[in-house]
PDB file of C-alpha atoms in Angstrom:
ATOM      1  CA  UNK A   1      33.487 -31.413  28.186  1.00 59.00           C
ATOM      2  CA  UNK A   2      32.807 -29.333  25.834  1.00 55.00           C
ATOM      3  CA  UNK A   3      32.431 -30.842  22.284  1.00 62.00           C
ATOM      4  CA  UNK A   4      29.895 -32.736  24.406  1.00 61.00           C
ATOM      5  CA  UNK A   5      28.056 -30.810  25.692  1.00 50.00           C
ATOM      6  CA  UNK A   6      28.150 -28.567  22.803  1.00 57.00           C
ATOM      7  CA  UNK A   7      27.174 -31.632  20.266  1.00 60.00           C
ATOM      8  CA  UNK A   8      23.616 -32.510  22.967  1.00 62.00           C
ATOM      9  CA  UNK A   9      23.205 -28.406  22.683  1.00 52.00           C
ATOM     10  CA  UNK A  10      22.913 -28.485  18.354  1.00 56.00           C
ATOM     11  CA  UNK A  11      20.977 -31.894  18.925  1.00 67.00           C
ATOM     12  CA  UNK A  12      18.682 -30.592  21.949  1.00 63.00           C
ATOM     13  CA  UNK A  13      18.078 -27.575  19.151  1.00 54.00           C
ATOM     14  CA  UNK A  14      17.892 -29.747  15.662  1.00 61.00           C
ATOM     15  CA  UNK A  15      14.504 -31.134  17.952  1.00 66.00           C
ATOM     16  CA  UNK A  16      13.154 -28.311  19.003  1.00 60.00           C
ATOM     17  CA  UNK A  17      13.307 -26.849  15.039  1.00 57.00           C
ATOM     18  CA  UNK A  18      11.610 -30.236  13.746  1.00 60.00           C
ATOM     19  CA  UNK A  19       9.087 -30.892  16.532  1.00 61.00           C
ATOM     20  CA  UNK A  20       8.185 -26.689  15.923  1.00 62.00           C
ATOM     21  CA  UNK A  21       9.603 -25.427  12.440  1.00 59.00           C
ATOM     22  CA  UNK A  22       9.754 -21.341  12.328  1.00 55.00           C
ATOM     23  CA  UNK A  23       7.492 -19.626   9.799  1.00 50.00           C
ATOM     24  CA  UNK A  24       8.117 -17.021   6.937  1.00 43.00           C
ATOM     25  CA  UNK A  25       7.127 -13.305   8.033  1.00 41.00           C
ATOM     26  CA  UNK A  26       4.441 -13.987   5.369  1.00 38.00           C
ATOM     27  CA  UNK A  27       2.877 -17.320   6.848  1.00 43.00           C
ATOM     28  CA  UNK A  28       0.633 -17.437  10.146  1.00 47.00           C
ATOM     29  CA  UNK A  29       0.718 -21.302   9.893  1.00 51.00           C
ATOM     30  CA  UNK A  30       3.226 -24.014   8.909  1.00 54.00           C
ATOM     31  CA  UNK A  31       2.570 -24.990   4.901  1.00 48.00           C
ATOM     32  CA  UNK A  32       3.978 -27.702   2.477  1.00 49.00           C
ATOM     33  CA  UNK A  33       6.149 -25.993  -0.064  1.00 40.00           C
ATOM     34  CA  UNK A  34       6.771 -28.724  -3.443  1.00 38.00           C
ATOM     35  CA  UNK A  35      10.229 -28.623  -4.660  1.00 36.00           C
ATOM     36  CA  UNK A  36       9.725 -27.079  -8.177  1.00 33.00           C
ATOM     37  CA  UNK A  37       7.260 -24.297  -9.000  1.00 34.00           C
ATOM     38  CA  UNK A  38       6.192 -24.955 -12.363  1.00 37.00           C
ATOM     39  CA  UNK A  39       5.303 -21.783 -14.710  1.00 36.00           C
ATOM     40  CA  UNK A  40       1.623 -22.126 -14.743  1.00 36.00           C
ATOM     41  CA  UNK A  41       1.184 -21.169 -11.011  1.00 33.00           C
ATOM     42  CA  UNK A  42       3.694 -18.614 -10.835  1.00 32.00           C
ATOM     43  CA  UNK A  43       0.333 -16.265 -10.847  1.00 37.00           C
ATOM     44  CA  UNK A  44      -1.055 -17.416  -8.042  1.00 36.00           C
ATOM     45  CA  UNK A  45       2.592 -16.151  -6.190  1.00 36.00           C
ATOM     46  CA  UNK A  46       2.181 -12.424  -4.715  1.00 44.00           C
ATOM     47  CA  UNK A  47       4.562 -10.369  -5.959  1.00 45.00           C
ATOM     48  CA  UNK A  48       4.252  -7.668  -4.644  1.00 64.00           C
ATOM     49  CA  UNK A  49       3.834  -5.573  -7.908  1.00 82.00           C
ATOM     50  CA  UNK A  50       3.042  -2.565  -6.915  1.00 88.00           C
ATOM     51  CA  UNK A  51       5.885  -1.776  -4.490  1.00 88.00           C
ATOM     52  CA  UNK A  52       7.533  -0.119  -7.030  1.00 89.00           C
ATOM     53  CA  UNK A  53       6.146   2.455  -6.308  1.00 93.00           C
ATOM     54  CA  UNK A  54       7.898   3.254  -3.590  1.00 93.00           C
ATOM     55  CA  UNK A  55      10.921   4.974  -6.623  1.00 92.00           C
ATOM     56  CA  UNK A  56       8.144   8.033  -6.621  1.00 92.00           C
ATOM     57  CA  UNK A  57       7.849   8.758  -3.195  1.00 94.00           C
ATOM     58  CA  UNK A  58      10.168  11.675  -2.647  1.00 92.00           C
ATOM     59  CA  UNK A  59      12.340   9.976   0.969  1.00 92.00           C
ATOM     60  CA  UNK A  60      15.469  10.531   1.980  1.00 90.00           C
ATOM     61  CA  UNK A  61      16.582   6.590   1.959  1.00 92.00           C
ATOM     62  CA  UNK A  62      14.134   3.925   0.378  1.00 92.00           C
ATOM     63  CA  UNK A  63      11.927   1.923   2.769  1.00 94.00           C
ATOM     64  CA  UNK A  64      12.059  -2.372   2.509  1.00 92.00           C
ATOM     65  CA  UNK A  65       9.792  -4.462   0.538  1.00 90.00           C
ATOM     66  CA  UNK A  66       7.934  -4.997   3.451  1.00 90.00           C
ATOM     67  CA  UNK A  67       7.262  -1.932   5.616  1.00 93.00           C
ATOM     68  CA  UNK A  68       6.171  -0.133   1.957  1.00 94.00           C
ATOM     69  CA  UNK A  69       3.386  -3.260   1.548  1.00 91.00           C
ATOM     70  CA  UNK A  70       2.277  -2.910   5.576  1.00 93.00           C
ATOM     71  CA  UNK A  71       2.136   1.485   4.943  1.00 95.00           C
ATOM     72  CA  UNK A  72       0.036   0.573   1.499  1.00 95.00           C
ATOM     73  CA  UNK A  73      -2.036  -2.073   2.705  1.00 93.00           C
ATOM     74  CA  UNK A  74      -2.986   0.502   6.659  1.00 95.00           C
ATOM     75  CA  UNK A  75      -4.017   3.422   4.188  1.00 96.00           C
ATOM     76  CA  UNK A  76      -5.641   1.928   1.809  1.00 95.00           C
ATOM     77  CA  UNK A  77      -8.190   1.279   4.621  1.00 94.00           C
ATOM     78  CA  UNK A  78      -8.390   4.569   6.285  1.00 95.00           C
ATOM     79  CA  UNK A  79      -9.057   6.163   2.557  1.00 93.00           C
ATOM     80  CA  UNK A  80     -12.339   6.682   3.349  1.00 89.00           C
ATOM     81  CA  UNK A  81     -12.508   7.666   6.475  1.00 92.00           C
ATOM     82  CA  UNK A  82     -13.360  11.273   7.728  1.00 90.00           C
ATOM     83  CA  UNK A  83     -11.012  11.216   9.966  1.00 93.00           C
ATOM     84  CA  UNK A  84      -8.115  14.943   9.300  1.00 94.00           C
ATOM     85  CA  UNK A  85      -4.414  13.293   7.890  1.00 94.00           C
ATOM     86  CA  UNK A  86      -2.911  14.065  10.665  1.00 94.00           C
ATOM     87  CA  UNK A  87      -5.198  11.064  12.763  1.00 95.00           C
ATOM     88  CA  UNK A  88      -5.230   8.973   9.807  1.00 96.00           C
ATOM     89  CA  UNK A  89      -1.284   9.116   9.765  1.00 96.00           C
ATOM     90  CA  UNK A  90      -0.835   8.468  13.396  1.00 96.00           C
ATOM     91  CA  UNK A  91      -3.673   5.352  12.591  1.00 95.00           C
ATOM     92  CA  UNK A  92      -1.133   4.353  10.035  1.00 96.00           C
ATOM     93  CA  UNK A  93       2.182   4.071  11.526  1.00 96.00           C
ATOM     94  CA  UNK A  94       1.332   3.134  15.029  1.00 94.00           C
ATOM     95  CA  UNK A  95       0.789  -0.314  14.460  1.00 89.00           C
ATOM     96  CA  UNK A  96       4.200  -0.388  13.368  1.00 93.00           C
ATOM     97  CA  UNK A  97       5.578   1.397  17.007  1.00 93.00           C
ATOM     98  CA  UNK A  98       2.619   0.256  19.487  1.00 89.00           C
ATOM     99  CA  UNK A  99       4.812   0.874  22.237  1.00 87.00           C
ATOM    100  CA  UNK A 100       5.208   4.903  21.551  1.00 89.00           C
ATOM    101  CA  UNK A 101       1.878   6.268  20.846  1.00 91.00           C
ATOM    102  CA  UNK A 102       2.764   9.996  21.927  1.00 93.00           C
ATOM    103  CA  UNK A 103       6.611  10.258  20.190  1.00 93.00           C
ATOM    104  CA  UNK A 104       4.473   9.595  17.056  1.00 95.00           C
ATOM    105  CA  UNK A 105       1.661  12.198  17.330  1.00 94.00           C
ATOM    106  CA  UNK A 106       4.109  14.512  17.813  1.00 94.00           C
ATOM    107  CA  UNK A 107       6.032  13.073  15.168  1.00 94.00           C
ATOM    108  CA  UNK A 108       2.738  13.364  12.773  1.00 94.00           C
ATOM    109  CA  UNK A 109       2.472  16.634  13.759  1.00 93.00           C
ATOM    110  CA  UNK A 110       6.133  17.857  12.463  1.00 92.00           C
ATOM    111  CA  UNK A 111       5.615  15.696   8.879  1.00 93.00           C
ATOM    112  CA  UNK A 112       2.673  17.615   8.246  1.00 92.00           C
ATOM    113  CA  UNK A 113       4.352  21.214   8.537  1.00 84.00           C
ATOM    114  CA  UNK A 114       5.239  21.418   4.493  1.00 60.00           C
ATOM    115  CA  UNK A 115       8.982  22.620   6.132  1.00 53.00           C
ATOM    116  CA  UNK A 116       9.489  19.136   7.108  1.00 51.00           C
ATOM    117  CA  UNK A 117      10.205  17.914   4.244  1.00 50.00           C
ATOM    118  CA  UNK A 118      13.003  14.074   4.840  1.00 47.00           C
ATOM    119  CA  UNK A 119      13.590  13.319   8.263  1.00 46.00           C
ATOM    120  CA  UNK A 120      17.676  14.715   8.157  1.00 48.00           C
ATOM    121  CA  UNK A 121      16.202  16.536  10.685  1.00 47.00           C
ATOM    122  CA  UNK A 122      15.944  14.954  13.297  1.00 47.00           C
ATOM    123  CA  UNK A 123      19.303  15.112  15.760  1.00 44.00           C
ATOM    124  CA  UNK A 124      20.874  11.264  14.779  1.00 44.00           C
ATOM    125  CA  UNK A 125      22.196  11.100  10.971  1.00 51.00           C
ATOM    126  CA  UNK A 126      20.538   8.781   8.328  1.00 52.00           C
ATOM    127  CA  UNK A 127      22.580   5.748   7.540  1.00 51.00           C
ATOM    128  CA  UNK A 128      21.325   3.607   4.619  1.00 68.00           C
ATOM    129  CA  UNK A 129      18.786   0.568   5.678  1.00 88.00           C
ATOM    130  CA  UNK A 130      15.835   1.083   7.637  1.00 92.00           C
ATOM    131  CA  UNK A 131      16.754  -1.184  10.262  1.00 90.00           C
ATOM    132  CA  UNK A 132      19.336   0.158  11.274  1.00 89.00           C
ATOM    133  CA  UNK A 133      18.130   3.299  11.764  1.00 91.00           C
ATOM    134  CA  UNK A 134      16.988   4.588  15.716  1.00 91.00           C
ATOM    135  CA  UNK A 135      12.856   3.552  16.509  1.00 92.00           C
ATOM    136  CA  UNK A 136      12.104   7.567  16.355  1.00 92.00           C
ATOM    137  CA  UNK A 137      13.509   7.798  12.411  1.00 92.00           C
ATOM    138  CA  UNK A 138      11.756   5.121  11.810  1.00 93.00           C
ATOM    139  CA  UNK A 139       8.563   6.243  12.787  1.00 95.00           C
ATOM    140  CA  UNK A 140       9.423   9.493  10.899  1.00 94.00           C
ATOM    141  CA  UNK A 141      10.211   7.987   7.795  1.00 94.00           C
ATOM    142  CA  UNK A 142       7.065   5.873   7.289  1.00 96.00           C
ATOM    143  CA  UNK A 143       4.978   8.901   8.796  1.00 96.00           C
ATOM    144  CA  UNK A 144       6.493  10.777   5.741  1.00 95.00           C
ATOM    145  CA  UNK A 145       5.808   7.356   3.305  1.00 96.00           C
ATOM    146  CA  UNK A 146       2.275   7.483   4.210  1.00 96.00           C
ATOM    147  CA  UNK A 147       1.146  10.774   4.059  1.00 96.00           C
ATOM    148  CA  UNK A 148       2.582  10.584   0.428  1.00 96.00           C
ATOM    149  CA  UNK A 149       0.970   7.240  -0.428  1.00 96.00           C
ATOM    150  CA  UNK A 150      -2.531   8.587   1.536  1.00 96.00           C
ATOM    151  CA  UNK A 151      -2.646  11.876  -1.087  1.00 94.00           C
ATOM    152  CA  UNK A 152      -0.826   9.957  -3.971  1.00 95.00           C
ATOM    153  CA  UNK A 153      -4.375   7.729  -2.838  1.00 96.00           C
ATOM    154  CA  UNK A 154      -6.925   9.947  -2.308  1.00 95.00           C
ATOM    155  CA  UNK A 155      -7.989  11.561  -6.047  1.00 96.00           C
ATOM    156  CA  UNK A 156      -9.993  15.392  -4.562  1.00 95.00           C
ATOM    157  CA  UNK A 157     -12.525  16.820  -8.328  1.00 95.00           C
ATOM    158  CA  UNK A 158     -15.242  19.492  -7.994  1.00 93.00           C
ATOM    159  CA  UNK A 159     -17.013  21.154 -10.557  1.00 90.00           C
ATOM    160  CA  UNK A 160     -14.473  23.592 -10.038  1.00 92.00           C
ATOM    161  CA  UNK A 161     -11.531  21.560 -10.998  1.00 94.00           C
ATOM    162  CA  UNK A 162     -13.059  18.589 -13.093  1.00 95.00           C
ATOM    163  CA  UNK A 163      -9.938  16.692 -13.772  1.00 96.00           C
ATOM    164  CA  UNK A 164      -7.802  14.661 -12.017  1.00 97.00           C
ATOM    165  CA  UNK A 165      -4.749  12.023 -13.281  1.00 96.00           C
ATOM    166  CA  UNK A 166      -3.113   9.775 -11.137  1.00 95.00           C
ATOM    167  CA  UNK A 167       0.569   7.757 -12.599  1.00 95.00           C
ATOM    168  CA  UNK A 168       0.990   4.180 -10.129  1.00 94.00           C
ATOM    169  CA  UNK A 169       4.150   2.148 -11.700  1.00 92.00           C
ATOM    170  CA  UNK A 170       3.419  -1.648 -11.456  1.00 90.00           C
ATOM    171  CA  UNK A 171       6.386  -3.946 -12.302  1.00 87.00           C
ATOM    172  CA  UNK A 172       5.244  -3.953 -15.820  1.00 87.00           C
ATOM    173  CA  UNK A 173       4.308  -0.413 -15.983  1.00 90.00           C
ATOM    174  CA  UNK A 174       3.044   2.491 -15.262  1.00 92.00           C
ATOM    175  CA  UNK A 175      -0.821   1.938 -14.632  1.00 93.00           C
ATOM    176  CA  UNK A 176      -2.285   6.015 -15.069  1.00 95.00           C
ATOM    177  CA  UNK A 177      -6.411   7.041 -14.136  1.00 96.00           C
ATOM    178  CA  UNK A 178      -8.258  10.091 -14.750  1.00 96.00           C
ATOM    179  CA  UNK A 179     -10.660  10.807 -13.634  1.00 96.00           C
ATOM    180  CA  UNK A 180     -13.901  13.437 -14.611  1.00 96.00           C
ATOM    181  CA  UNK A 181     -16.339  15.607 -13.800  1.00 94.00           C
ATOM    182  CA  UNK A 182     -19.369  15.940 -15.634  1.00 91.00           C
ATOM    183  CA  UNK A 183     -21.599  18.172 -15.645  1.00 87.00           C
ATOM    184  CA  UNK A 184     -25.025  18.523 -18.474  1.00 81.00           C
ATOM    185  CA  UNK A 185     -27.926  20.044 -16.984  1.00 76.00           C
ATOM    186  CA  UNK A 186     -29.551  17.966 -13.602  1.00 80.00           C
ATOM    187  CA  UNK A 187     -26.917  15.333 -14.382  1.00 86.00           C
ATOM    188  CA  UNK A 188     -23.192  14.937 -13.085  1.00 88.00           C
ATOM    189  CA  UNK A 189     -21.624  12.005 -14.353  1.00 91.00           C
ATOM    190  CA  UNK A 190     -18.812  10.683 -12.975  1.00 92.00           C
ATOM    191  CA  UNK A 191     -15.476   9.381 -15.987  1.00 94.00           C
ATOM    192  CA  UNK A 192     -12.933   6.882 -14.885  1.00 95.00           C
ATOM    193  CA  UNK A 193     -10.937   6.228 -17.462  1.00 94.00           C
ATOM    194  CA  UNK A 194      -6.621   3.821 -16.954  1.00 93.00           C
ATOM    195  CA  UNK A 195      -4.086   3.505 -18.778  1.00 92.00           C
ATOM    196  CA  UNK A 196      -3.848  -0.517 -17.935  1.00 91.00           C
ATOM    197  CA  UNK A 197       0.505  -2.209 -18.286  1.00 89.00           C
ATOM    198  CA  UNK A 198      -1.369  -5.430 -17.885  1.00 88.00           C
ATOM    199  CA  UNK A 199      -4.666  -7.133 -18.665  1.00 89.00           C
ATOM    200  CA  UNK A 200      -7.119  -5.724 -15.632  1.00 91.00           C
ATOM    201  CA  UNK A 201      -9.909  -4.793 -14.119  1.00 92.00           C
ATOM    202  CA  UNK A 202     -11.277  -1.317 -12.767  1.00 93.00           C
ATOM    203  CA  UNK A 203     -14.095  -1.548 -10.436  1.00 94.00           C
ATOM    204  CA  UNK A 204     -15.859   1.688  -9.139  1.00 94.00           C
ATOM    205  CA  UNK A 205     -17.962   1.029  -5.709  1.00 92.00           C
ATOM    206  CA  UNK A 206     -20.011   3.969  -4.154  1.00 85.00           C
ATOM    207  CA  UNK A 207     -24.464   4.166  -2.402  1.00 76.00           C
ATOM    208  CA  UNK A 208     -24.060   0.394  -2.127  1.00 76.00           C
ATOM    209  CA  UNK A 209     -23.877  -0.897  -5.808  1.00 81.00           C
ATOM    210  CA  UNK A 210     -20.777  -0.442  -8.367  1.00 84.00           C
ATOM    211  CA  UNK A 211     -19.227  -1.165 -11.781  1.00 87.00           C
ATOM    212  CA  UNK A 212     -17.138  -2.985 -13.655  1.00 80.00           C
ATOM    213  CA  UNK A 213     -15.027  -3.177 -16.769  1.00 88.00           C
ATOM    214  CA  UNK A 214     -12.277  -5.820 -17.918  1.00 84.00           C
ATOM    215  CA  UNK A 215      -9.527  -4.746 -20.424  1.00 84.00           C
ATOM    216  CA  UNK A 216      -8.046  -8.024 -22.179  1.00 76.00           C
ATOM    217  CA  UNK A 217      -5.580  -6.261 -23.573  1.00 71.00           C
ATOM    218  CA  UNK A 218      -3.708  -2.648 -22.340  1.00 70.00           C
ATOM    219  CA  UNK A 219      -6.413  -1.163 -24.079  1.00 72.00           C
ATOM    220  CA  UNK A 220      -8.033   2.469 -22.040  1.00 80.00           C
ATOM    221  CA  UNK A 221     -11.060   0.459 -19.963  1.00 86.00           C
ATOM    222  CA  UNK A 222     -13.797   3.808 -19.222  1.00 90.00           C
ATOM    223  CA  UNK A 223     -16.487   3.846 -16.095  1.00 91.00           C
ATOM    224  CA  UNK A 224     -19.201   6.071 -16.131  1.00 90.00           C
ATOM    225  CA  UNK A 225     -21.930   6.489 -13.206  1.00 90.00           C
ATOM    226  CA  UNK A 226     -24.463   9.133 -12.456  1.00 87.00           C
ATOM    227  CA  UNK A 227     -23.099  11.054  -9.282  1.00 84.00           C
ATOM    228  CA  UNK A 228     -25.869  10.200  -6.440  1.00 76.00           C
ATOM    229  CA  UNK A 229     -24.891  14.228  -4.828  1.00 74.00           C
ATOM    230  CA  UNK A 230     -26.039  12.163  -0.893  1.00 71.00           C
ATOM    231  CA  UNK A 231     -22.363  10.302  -2.217  1.00 77.00           C
ATOM    232  CA  UNK A 232     -19.081  11.886  -1.943  1.00 84.00           C
ATOM    233  CA  UNK A 233     -16.514   9.582  -1.144  1.00 89.00           C
ATOM    234  CA  UNK A 234     -16.072   6.698  -4.283  1.00 93.00           C
ATOM    235  CA  UNK A 235     -14.123   3.748  -4.380  1.00 94.00           C
ATOM    236  CA  UNK A 236     -11.969   2.876  -7.239  1.00 95.00           C
ATOM    237  CA  UNK A 237     -10.273  -0.394  -7.893  1.00 94.00           C
ATOM    238  CA  UNK A 238      -7.647  -1.790 -10.426  1.00 94.00           C
ATOM    239  CA  UNK A 239      -7.032  -4.841 -10.334  1.00 91.00           C
ATOM    240  CA  UNK A 240      -4.341  -6.958 -12.282  1.00 88.00           C
ATOM    241  CA  UNK A 241      -5.015 -10.518 -11.685  1.00 83.00           C
ATOM    242  CA  UNK A 242      -2.019 -11.520 -12.693  1.00 79.00           C
ATOM    243  CA  UNK A 243       0.729  -9.170 -11.473  1.00 78.00           C
ATOM    244  CA  UNK A 244      -0.443  -8.737  -7.517  1.00 72.00           C
ATOM    245  CA  UNK A 245      -3.513 -11.151  -5.407  1.00 77.00           C
ATOM    246  CA  UNK A 246      -4.455  -7.743  -3.835  1.00 86.00           C
ATOM    247  CA  UNK A 247      -5.908  -4.568  -5.674  1.00 91.00           C
ATOM    248  CA  UNK A 248      -5.040  -1.305  -5.500  1.00 94.00           C
ATOM    249  CA  UNK A 249      -7.869   0.909  -3.754  1.00 95.00           C
ATOM    250  CA  UNK A 250      -7.818   4.647  -4.633  1.00 96.00           C
ATOM    251  CA  UNK A 251     -10.581   6.704  -3.334  1.00 96.00           C
ATOM    252  CA  UNK A 252     -12.784   9.340  -5.021  1.00 95.00           C
ATOM    253  CA  UNK A 253     -13.590  12.413  -3.621  1.00 93.00           C
ATOM    254  CA  UNK A 254     -16.341  14.233  -4.738  1.00 92.00           C
ATOM    255  CA  UNK A 255     -17.354  17.651  -4.017  1.00 89.00           C
ATOM    256  CA  UNK A 256     -20.407  19.471  -6.230  1.00 79.00           C
TER     257      UNK A 256
END
């Protein structure tokens, strides 16, 4: 009788799965995939080329790629927001823990302190895997990562500090961005240089206009922009079509 019951239950489960197949994490609806992928179509598959940069973050344990990517995407949405850093951290992480906003606020205040450098200050021990952590530990780790990501993605520059550089690791090498502020008489120019690990595009936007430069090789493209003193925030998009479908966004904050 038990074997017959298990056989009936198995058949019903198979029928249910056939009618409503489960989705992969990246799918919002059922999609048909070919039996094999041709080499020329590999560039159309998102490979999360930016996530290798996680190795540059000062975290006690690594984040899963999908968690890192979610944090990076949320941070990029808030780059030009006028919210203070603490509010940005809460905004980035609270969608991952929607039922415990108060704990996120409390932990964000701790993460903002210079003395709070690792999640091992929490009462529970840190394990080797993010998904083995307690929710409070996951929140702390996510907030720490978000803070470092925002610091990496925002480039403050001024006449007293006219040069800023950032490096971002990718799966094909290191991306180096250098931004200079030059003042010559009445004109102030923003110079953006990019040392690219692969053919790509730099696109600078601000004050309802944009400039872009495309590099077919790994040469150093450059954008020169005349500063409008009424505009203090600019967005720099770095695009590698063969590396990742999503561009890397950085915010340049100019103070004159």
